[in-house]
Amino acid sequence: MTGGIAPVVISCGEPAGVGPEIAADAWRTLRGTLPLAWMGDPRHLPTGVPYEIIEHLGQASEIVGDALPVLQHRFPEPAHPGQPEPRNAQGVIDVIAACVDLVTYGEASALCTAPIHKKALIDGAGFAYPGHTEYLQALSGGHARAVMMLASDALRVVPVTIHIALEDVPRELTPELLRETIETTHDALRTRFGIANPRIAVAGLNPHAGEGGAMGHQELDWINGLIQQMRSEGFDLMGPLPADTMFHARARQTYDAAIAMYHDQALIPIKTLDFDRGVNVTLGLPFIRTSPDHGTAFDIAGKGQANPTSMIEAIKLAARMAGAGV
């Protein structure tokens, strides 16, 4: 088992997606190596998965080598792969909240969330949040802005703006938002990843980081000035750098994490470098949360085709972060 840490708790996610099967496959791979438990309705697990219902997380370590420890949360309906059941939507939401309680009060060391389907939650339960991350932030009290990091052995990258149209990025990208993202990333690298003096590379917004104003003005107007100011405050920052030259192997050796200005600028490099092992890590929360870097995959759910690698890596990273840094 992993250094005496409390178990990692895995939320069930959307029962009609690939979440239950990748959780079961992850248990098969990791059993006996670290303590974990799954919360959900055991009826939704793949047929033939050995599981044991537990009353509290303290029982998980004794069971996990032989069976998947399950914190039972009954749902109104069974699951049909690829077909979300609206009456199960509230159960998905309630499981996330219950798992947050477990990590908040120290019964679990970290939370690993299986994918949810936002439309299914909206249709079935009037889910009021843009996504998983925003709901977790609300459950934690909402005192800090949650920041998304994509992490693998090849790269850690953080997008400043995420799920917005490209035409909206220049308006949403503000000095306050960029500073807050850098500060949150810097703090997480120290406290969650065990890096005493984090080195952070910051991408420019425009091609060639604006090329002196020829290809955009934001770098000259304020990005350069903000980075210089933060350097004077003790942050080890590089940039703004042209995004097309900062993700090759030699460049990646010079920093611990990269800050990207928008979604694709961050996700294209990590998915190209390590598509299967990328992990979504939420920074800025008062607890550790990871998740696989993919969705519910309704088209292959229940067919035995889902690749559990990202879920396995997400659980392992959560345990390492909880156990003393990575």
Short mmCIF file of C-alpha atoms in Angstrom, two decimals:
data_model
loop_
_atom_site.label_atom_id
_atom_site.label_comp_id
_atom_site.label_asym_id
_atom_site.label_seq_id
_atom_site.Cartn_x
_atom_site.Cartn_y
_atom_site.Cartn_z
CA MET A 1 0.00 0.00 0.00
CA THR A 2 0.98 3.65 -0.46
CA GLY A 3 2.72 5.15 2.58
CA GLY A 4 -0.20 5.00 4.98
CA ILE A 5 -2.32 7.57 3.16
CA ALA A 6 -6.10 7.49 3.31
CA PRO A 7 -7.80 5.92 0.27
CA VAL A 8 -8.41 7.73 -3.00
CA VAL A 9 -12.17 7.87 -3.55
CA ILE A 10 -13.48 7.49 -7.11
CA SER A 11 -16.84 9.04 -7.98
CA CYS A 12 -18.96 6.95 -10.32
CA GLY A 13 -19.63 9.63 -12.93
CA GLU A 14 -22.29 9.02 -15.59
CA PRO A 15 -23.42 5.38 -15.15
CA ALA A 16 -24.27 5.00 -18.84
CA GLY A 17 -20.77 6.04 -19.92
CA VAL A 18 -17.42 4.31 -19.66
CA GLY A 19 -16.83 5.43 -16.06
CA PRO A 20 -17.83 2.18 -14.30
CA GLU A 21 -15.77 -0.03 -16.62
CA ILE A 22 -12.60 2.10 -16.54
CA ALA A 23 -12.88 2.28 -12.74
CA ALA A 24 -13.12 -1.52 -12.58
CA ASP A 25 -10.17 -1.91 -14.98
CA ALA A 26 -8.15 0.59 -12.94
CA TRP A 27 -8.84 -1.41 -9.79
CA ARG A 28 -7.64 -4.60 -11.52
CA THR A 29 -4.38 -2.86 -12.45
CA LEU A 30 -3.77 -1.06 -9.16
CA ARG A 31 -5.18 -3.43 -6.56
CA GLY A 32 -2.77 -4.09 -3.77
CA THR A 33 -0.58 -1.12 -4.73
CA LEU A 34 -2.61 1.73 -3.26
CA PRO A 35 -5.82 2.14 -1.25
CA LEU A 36 -8.90 3.17 -3.22
CA ALA A 37 -12.68 2.89 -3.16
CA TRP A 38 -15.46 3.55 -5.65
CA MET A 39 -18.71 5.32 -4.78
CA GLY A 40 -21.81 4.50 -6.77
CA ASP A 41 -24.48 1.87 -7.38
CA PRO A 42 -22.83 -1.57 -7.68
CA ARG A 43 -25.53 -2.55 -10.20
CA HIS A 44 -23.77 -0.18 -12.62
CA LEU A 45 -20.43 -1.99 -12.46
CA PRO A 46 -19.52 -4.40 -15.28
CA THR A 47 -20.68 -7.96 -14.79
CA GLY A 48 -18.13 -10.16 -13.08
CA VAL A 49 -16.23 -7.45 -11.22
CA PRO A 50 -15.60 -8.68 -7.66
CA TYR A 51 -16.64 -5.96 -5.24
CA GLU A 52 -17.39 -5.61 -1.56
CA ILE A 53 -19.67 -3.01 -0.05
CA ILE A 54 -17.99 -1.10 2.77
CA GLU A 55 -19.52 1.11 5.44
CA HIS A 56 -16.58 3.51 5.71
CA LEU A 57 -13.32 4.20 3.88
CA GLY A 58 -11.20 2.77 6.68
CA GLN A 59 -12.17 -0.70 5.45
CA ALA A 60 -10.87 -0.16 1.91
CA SER A 61 -7.20 -0.98 2.52
CA GLU A 62 -8.02 -4.46 3.83
CA ILE A 63 -10.29 -5.28 0.91
CA VAL A 64 -8.75 -3.65 -2.14
CA GLY A 65 -6.35 -6.50 -2.92
CA ASP A 66 -9.19 -8.98 -3.43
CA ALA A 67 -12.24 -6.90 -4.36
CA LEU A 68 -13.18 -3.39 -5.39
CA PRO A 69 -14.30 -1.56 -2.23
CA VAL A 70 -17.67 0.10 -2.91
CA LEU A 71 -19.33 2.87 -0.94
CA GLN A 72 -22.88 2.11 -2.01
CA HIS A 73 -25.07 4.92 -3.28
CA ARG A 74 -28.29 3.52 -4.69
CA PHE A 75 -29.65 5.05 -7.89
CA PRO A 76 -33.30 4.91 -8.98
CA GLU A 77 -32.59 2.98 -12.16
CA PRO A 78 -30.10 0.51 -13.64
CA ALA A 79 -27.67 1.75 -16.25
CA HIS A 80 -27.92 1.08 -19.99
CA PRO A 81 -24.60 1.76 -21.75
CA GLY A 82 -24.78 4.72 -24.08
CA GLN A 83 -28.27 5.74 -22.91
CA PRO A 84 -28.27 8.13 -19.94
CA GLU A 85 -31.28 7.74 -17.67
CA PRO A 86 -32.66 11.13 -16.54
CA ARG A 87 -33.81 9.70 -13.20
CA ASN A 88 -30.20 8.84 -12.37
CA ALA A 89 -28.92 12.37 -12.90
CA GLN A 90 -29.43 13.54 -9.32
CA GLY A 91 -27.59 10.49 -8.06
CA VAL A 92 -24.52 11.44 -10.12
CA ILE A 93 -24.58 14.92 -8.59
CA ASP A 94 -25.10 13.59 -5.07
CA VAL A 95 -22.17 11.17 -5.36
CA ILE A 96 -19.83 14.01 -6.30
CA ALA A 97 -20.99 15.99 -3.27
CA ALA A 98 -20.59 13.00 -0.97
CA CYS A 99 -17.06 12.38 -2.26
CA VAL A 100 -16.15 16.01 -1.67
CA ASP A 101 -17.30 15.60 1.93
CA LEU A 102 -14.98 12.60 2.30
CA VAL A 103 -11.91 14.50 1.10
CA THR A 104 -12.87 17.67 2.96
CA TYR A 105 -13.03 15.86 6.28
CA GLY A 106 -9.91 13.78 5.65
CA GLU A 107 -11.50 10.35 5.28
CA ALA A 108 -10.21 10.23 1.69
CA SER A 109 -6.80 11.54 0.68
CA ALA A 110 -7.94 12.63 -2.78
CA LEU A 111 -10.84 12.53 -5.20
CA CYS A 112 -10.68 11.03 -8.69
CA THR A 113 -13.81 11.78 -10.69
CA ALA A 114 -15.13 9.64 -13.52
CA PRO A 115 -16.56 11.56 -16.50
CA ILE A 116 -19.98 13.17 -16.29
CA HIS A 117 -22.29 14.22 -19.11
CA LYS A 118 -23.43 17.79 -18.55
CA LYS A 119 -26.47 17.61 -20.84
CA ALA A 120 -27.73 14.49 -19.05
CA LEU A 121 -27.40 16.27 -15.69
CA ILE A 122 -29.13 19.39 -16.98
CA ASP A 123 -31.97 17.41 -18.57
CA GLY A 124 -32.45 15.09 -15.60
CA ALA A 125 -31.70 17.31 -12.61
CA GLY A 126 -31.41 20.92 -13.76
CA PHE A 127 -27.66 20.95 -13.10
CA ALA A 128 -26.79 24.61 -12.64
CA TYR A 129 -23.04 24.57 -13.33
CA PRO A 130 -21.05 24.80 -16.58
CA GLY A 131 -19.14 21.67 -15.65
CA HIS A 132 -17.54 19.40 -13.09
CA THR A 133 -14.88 21.90 -12.04
CA GLU A 134 -17.31 24.72 -11.31
CA TYR A 135 -19.46 22.41 -9.19
CA LEU A 136 -16.44 21.25 -7.20
CA GLN A 137 -15.45 24.87 -6.65
CA ALA A 138 -18.92 25.65 -5.35
CA LEU A 139 -18.87 22.63 -3.03
CA SER A 140 -15.54 23.77 -1.61
CA GLY A 141 -16.97 27.13 -0.64
CA GLY A 142 -15.99 28.97 -3.81
CA HIS A 143 -13.28 31.00 -2.08
CA ALA A 144 -10.65 30.43 -4.77
CA ARG A 145 -10.90 30.12 -8.55
CA ALA A 146 -10.31 26.57 -9.71
CA VAL A 147 -7.67 26.20 -12.41
CA MET A 148 -7.37 23.27 -14.83
CA MET A 149 -4.01 21.60 -15.34
CA LEU A 150 -3.38 18.81 -17.85
CA ALA A 151 -0.51 16.67 -16.61
CA SER A 152 1.55 13.73 -17.82
CA ASP A 153 5.17 12.64 -17.53
CA ALA A 154 5.87 14.64 -20.70
CA LEU A 155 4.23 17.97 -19.84
CA ARG A 156 2.20 19.97 -17.35
CA VAL A 157 0.16 22.72 -19.00
CA VAL A 158 -2.48 25.14 -17.71
CA PRO A 159 -4.90 27.05 -19.99
CA VAL A 160 -5.86 30.50 -18.72
CA THR A 161 -9.15 30.58 -20.65
CA ILE A 162 -10.89 27.29 -21.35
CA HIS A 163 -14.27 26.55 -22.87
CA ILE A 164 -15.00 29.77 -24.72
CA ALA A 165 -14.99 30.73 -28.39
CA LEU A 166 -11.63 31.78 -29.78
CA GLU A 167 -13.05 35.20 -30.69
CA ASP A 168 -13.84 35.77 -27.00
CA VAL A 169 -10.35 34.97 -25.71
CA PRO A 170 -8.80 38.46 -26.08
CA ARG A 171 -11.65 39.97 -24.08
CA GLU A 172 -11.68 37.34 -21.32
CA LEU A 173 -7.88 37.24 -21.02
CA THR A 174 -7.12 39.98 -18.50
CA PRO A 175 -4.05 40.85 -16.39
CA GLU A 176 -5.98 39.83 -13.28
CA LEU A 177 -6.92 36.44 -14.71
CA LEU A 178 -3.40 35.69 -15.97
CA ARG A 179 -1.83 36.70 -12.64
CA GLU A 180 -4.30 34.59 -10.68
CA THR A 181 -3.65 31.57 -12.93
CA ILE A 182 0.13 31.90 -12.58
CA GLU A 183 -0.12 32.32 -8.80
CA THR A 184 -2.41 29.29 -8.42
CA THR A 185 -0.15 27.17 -10.62
CA HIS A 186 2.97 28.27 -8.73
CA ASP A 187 1.38 27.45 -5.38
CA ALA A 188 0.19 24.02 -6.56
CA LEU A 189 3.59 23.12 -7.97
CA ARG A 190 5.08 23.77 -4.55
CA THR A 191 2.40 22.30 -2.30
CA ARG A 192 0.94 19.50 -4.45
CA PHE A 193 3.89 18.52 -6.65
CA GLY A 194 6.75 19.11 -4.22
CA ILE A 195 8.71 21.53 -6.45
CA ALA A 196 10.41 24.04 -4.16
CA ASN A 197 11.18 26.67 -6.82
CA PRO A 198 8.80 26.22 -9.75
CA ARG A 199 9.86 27.34 -13.21
CA ILE A 200 6.90 28.46 -15.30
CA ALA A 201 6.85 29.22 -19.02
CA VAL A 202 4.15 31.59 -20.27
CA ALA A 203 2.96 31.45 -23.88
CA GLY A 204 2.10 34.54 -25.83
CA LEU A 205 -1.42 35.03 -27.07
CA ASN A 206 -0.52 35.83 -30.68
CA PRO A 207 1.63 34.02 -33.26
CA HIS A 208 5.34 34.53 -32.52
CA ALA A 209 4.24 36.18 -29.23
CA GLY A 210 3.12 39.17 -31.29
CA GLU A 211 6.48 39.66 -33.05
CA GLY A 212 6.97 43.14 -31.67
CA GLY A 213 3.42 44.20 -32.43
CA ALA A 214 3.36 43.01 -36.03
CA MET A 215 1.03 40.08 -35.21
CA GLY A 216 -0.88 41.38 -32.21
CA HIS A 217 -0.57 43.94 -29.46
CA GLN A 218 -1.45 42.24 -26.16
CA GLU A 219 2.12 41.13 -25.47
CA LEU A 220 3.40 44.72 -25.76
CA ASP A 221 0.36 46.27 -24.11
CA TRP A 222 0.40 44.27 -20.88
CA ILE A 223 1.60 40.64 -20.95
CA ASN A 224 5.30 41.58 -21.00
CA GLY A 225 4.78 44.08 -18.20
CA LEU A 226 2.87 41.64 -15.99
CA ILE A 227 5.53 38.94 -16.38
CA GLN A 228 8.30 41.43 -15.57
CA GLN A 229 6.39 42.62 -12.50
CA MET A 230 5.88 39.07 -11.25
CA ARG A 231 9.55 38.27 -11.82
CA SER A 232 10.42 41.20 -9.57
CA GLU A 233 8.16 39.59 -6.93
CA GLY A 234 10.20 36.38 -7.02
CA PHE A 235 8.36 34.22 -9.58
CA ASP A 236 10.62 32.27 -11.95
CA LEU A 237 8.85 33.03 -15.22
CA MET A 238 9.83 32.80 -18.89
CA GLY A 239 7.91 34.56 -21.61
CA PRO A 240 5.81 35.49 -23.29
CA LEU A 241 7.08 32.75 -25.57
CA PRO A 242 5.95 31.80 -29.07
CA ALA A 243 3.70 28.79 -28.50
CA ASP A 244 5.01 27.00 -31.59
CA THR A 245 8.52 26.66 -30.12
CA MET A 246 7.90 25.98 -26.44
CA PHE A 247 6.67 22.39 -26.45
CA HIS A 248 9.49 20.46 -28.14
CA ALA A 249 11.59 18.14 -25.99
CA ARG A 250 14.52 20.49 -25.33
CA ALA A 251 12.25 23.41 -24.45
CA ARG A 252 10.22 21.30 -22.01
CA GLN A 253 13.35 20.61 -19.98
CA THR A 254 13.56 24.29 -19.02
CA TYR A 255 10.26 24.58 -17.12
CA ASP A 256 8.03 22.68 -14.67
CA ALA A 257 4.72 23.87 -16.11
CA ALA A 258 3.51 25.91 -19.06
CA ILE A 259 0.78 28.53 -19.03
CA ALA A 260 -1.22 28.66 -22.26
CA MET A 261 -3.63 31.43 -23.15
CA TYR A 262 -6.51 29.34 -24.52
CA HIS A 263 -7.86 25.81 -24.70
CA ASP A 264 -6.29 24.39 -27.85
CA GLN A 265 -2.94 26.08 -27.24
CA ALA A 266 -2.74 23.92 -24.09
CA LEU A 267 -4.48 20.70 -25.05
CA ILE A 268 -3.04 20.09 -28.50
CA PRO A 269 0.55 19.67 -27.26
CA ILE A 270 -0.25 17.40 -24.33
CA LYS A 271 -2.64 15.24 -26.32
CA THR A 272 -0.06 14.96 -29.09
CA LEU A 273 2.73 14.07 -26.67
CA ASP A 274 0.83 11.66 -24.41
CA PHE A 275 -2.77 11.16 -25.49
CA ASP A 276 -3.61 8.16 -23.30
CA ARG A 277 -1.83 9.21 -20.11
CA GLY A 278 -2.94 12.81 -19.80
CA VAL A 279 -4.65 13.61 -16.49
CA ASN A 280 -6.89 16.53 -15.62
CA VAL A 281 -5.83 18.05 -12.28
CA THR A 282 -7.89 20.79 -10.66
CA LEU A 283 -5.68 23.36 -8.93
CA GLY A 284 -6.91 25.92 -6.43
CA LEU A 285 -9.28 23.64 -4.52
CA PRO A 286 -8.70 22.86 -0.82
CA PHE A 287 -8.43 19.16 -1.73
CA ILE A 288 -6.79 17.04 -4.42
CA ARG A 289 -8.91 16.25 -7.46
CA THR A 290 -7.87 14.45 -10.61
CA SER A 291 -9.82 12.91 -13.47
CA PRO A 292 -9.17 11.11 -16.75
CA ASP A 293 -8.76 13.47 -19.66
CA HIS A 294 -11.72 12.22 -21.70
CA GLY A 295 -15.50 12.14 -21.61
CA THR A 296 -18.24 9.58 -21.17
CA ALA A 297 -17.69 7.96 -24.60
CA PHE A 298 -21.29 6.79 -24.98
CA ASP A 299 -20.47 5.32 -28.38
CA ILE A 300 -18.21 2.62 -26.91
CA ALA A 301 -19.69 2.27 -23.41
CA GLY A 302 -20.31 -1.34 -22.42
CA LYS A 303 -18.43 -2.73 -25.42
CA GLY A 304 -15.17 -3.49 -23.64
CA GLN A 305 -13.30 -1.00 -25.84
CA ALA A 306 -12.64 1.79 -23.33
CA ASN A 307 -8.98 2.45 -22.56
CA PRO A 308 -8.53 2.79 -18.78
CA THR A 309 -5.01 4.26 -18.97
CA SER A 310 -6.00 7.85 -18.22
CA MET A 311 -8.12 6.73 -15.24
CA ILE A 312 -5.22 4.61 -13.95
CA GLU A 313 -2.84 7.54 -14.29
CA ALA A 314 -5.35 9.88 -12.62
CA ILE A 315 -5.66 7.61 -9.58
CA LYS A 316 -1.89 7.15 -9.35
CA LEU A 317 -1.25 10.88 -9.62
CA ALA A 318 -3.87 11.61 -6.94
CA ALA A 319 -2.20 9.14 -4.59
CA ARG A 320 1.27 10.56 -5.28
CA MET A 321 0.08 14.12 -4.71
CA ALA A 322 -1.49 13.06 -1.42
CA GLY A 323 1.54 11.11 -0.33
CA ALA A 324 4.29 13.79 -0.43
CA GLY A 325 4.44 15.32 -3.81
CA VAL A 326 5.38 14.02 -7.25
#
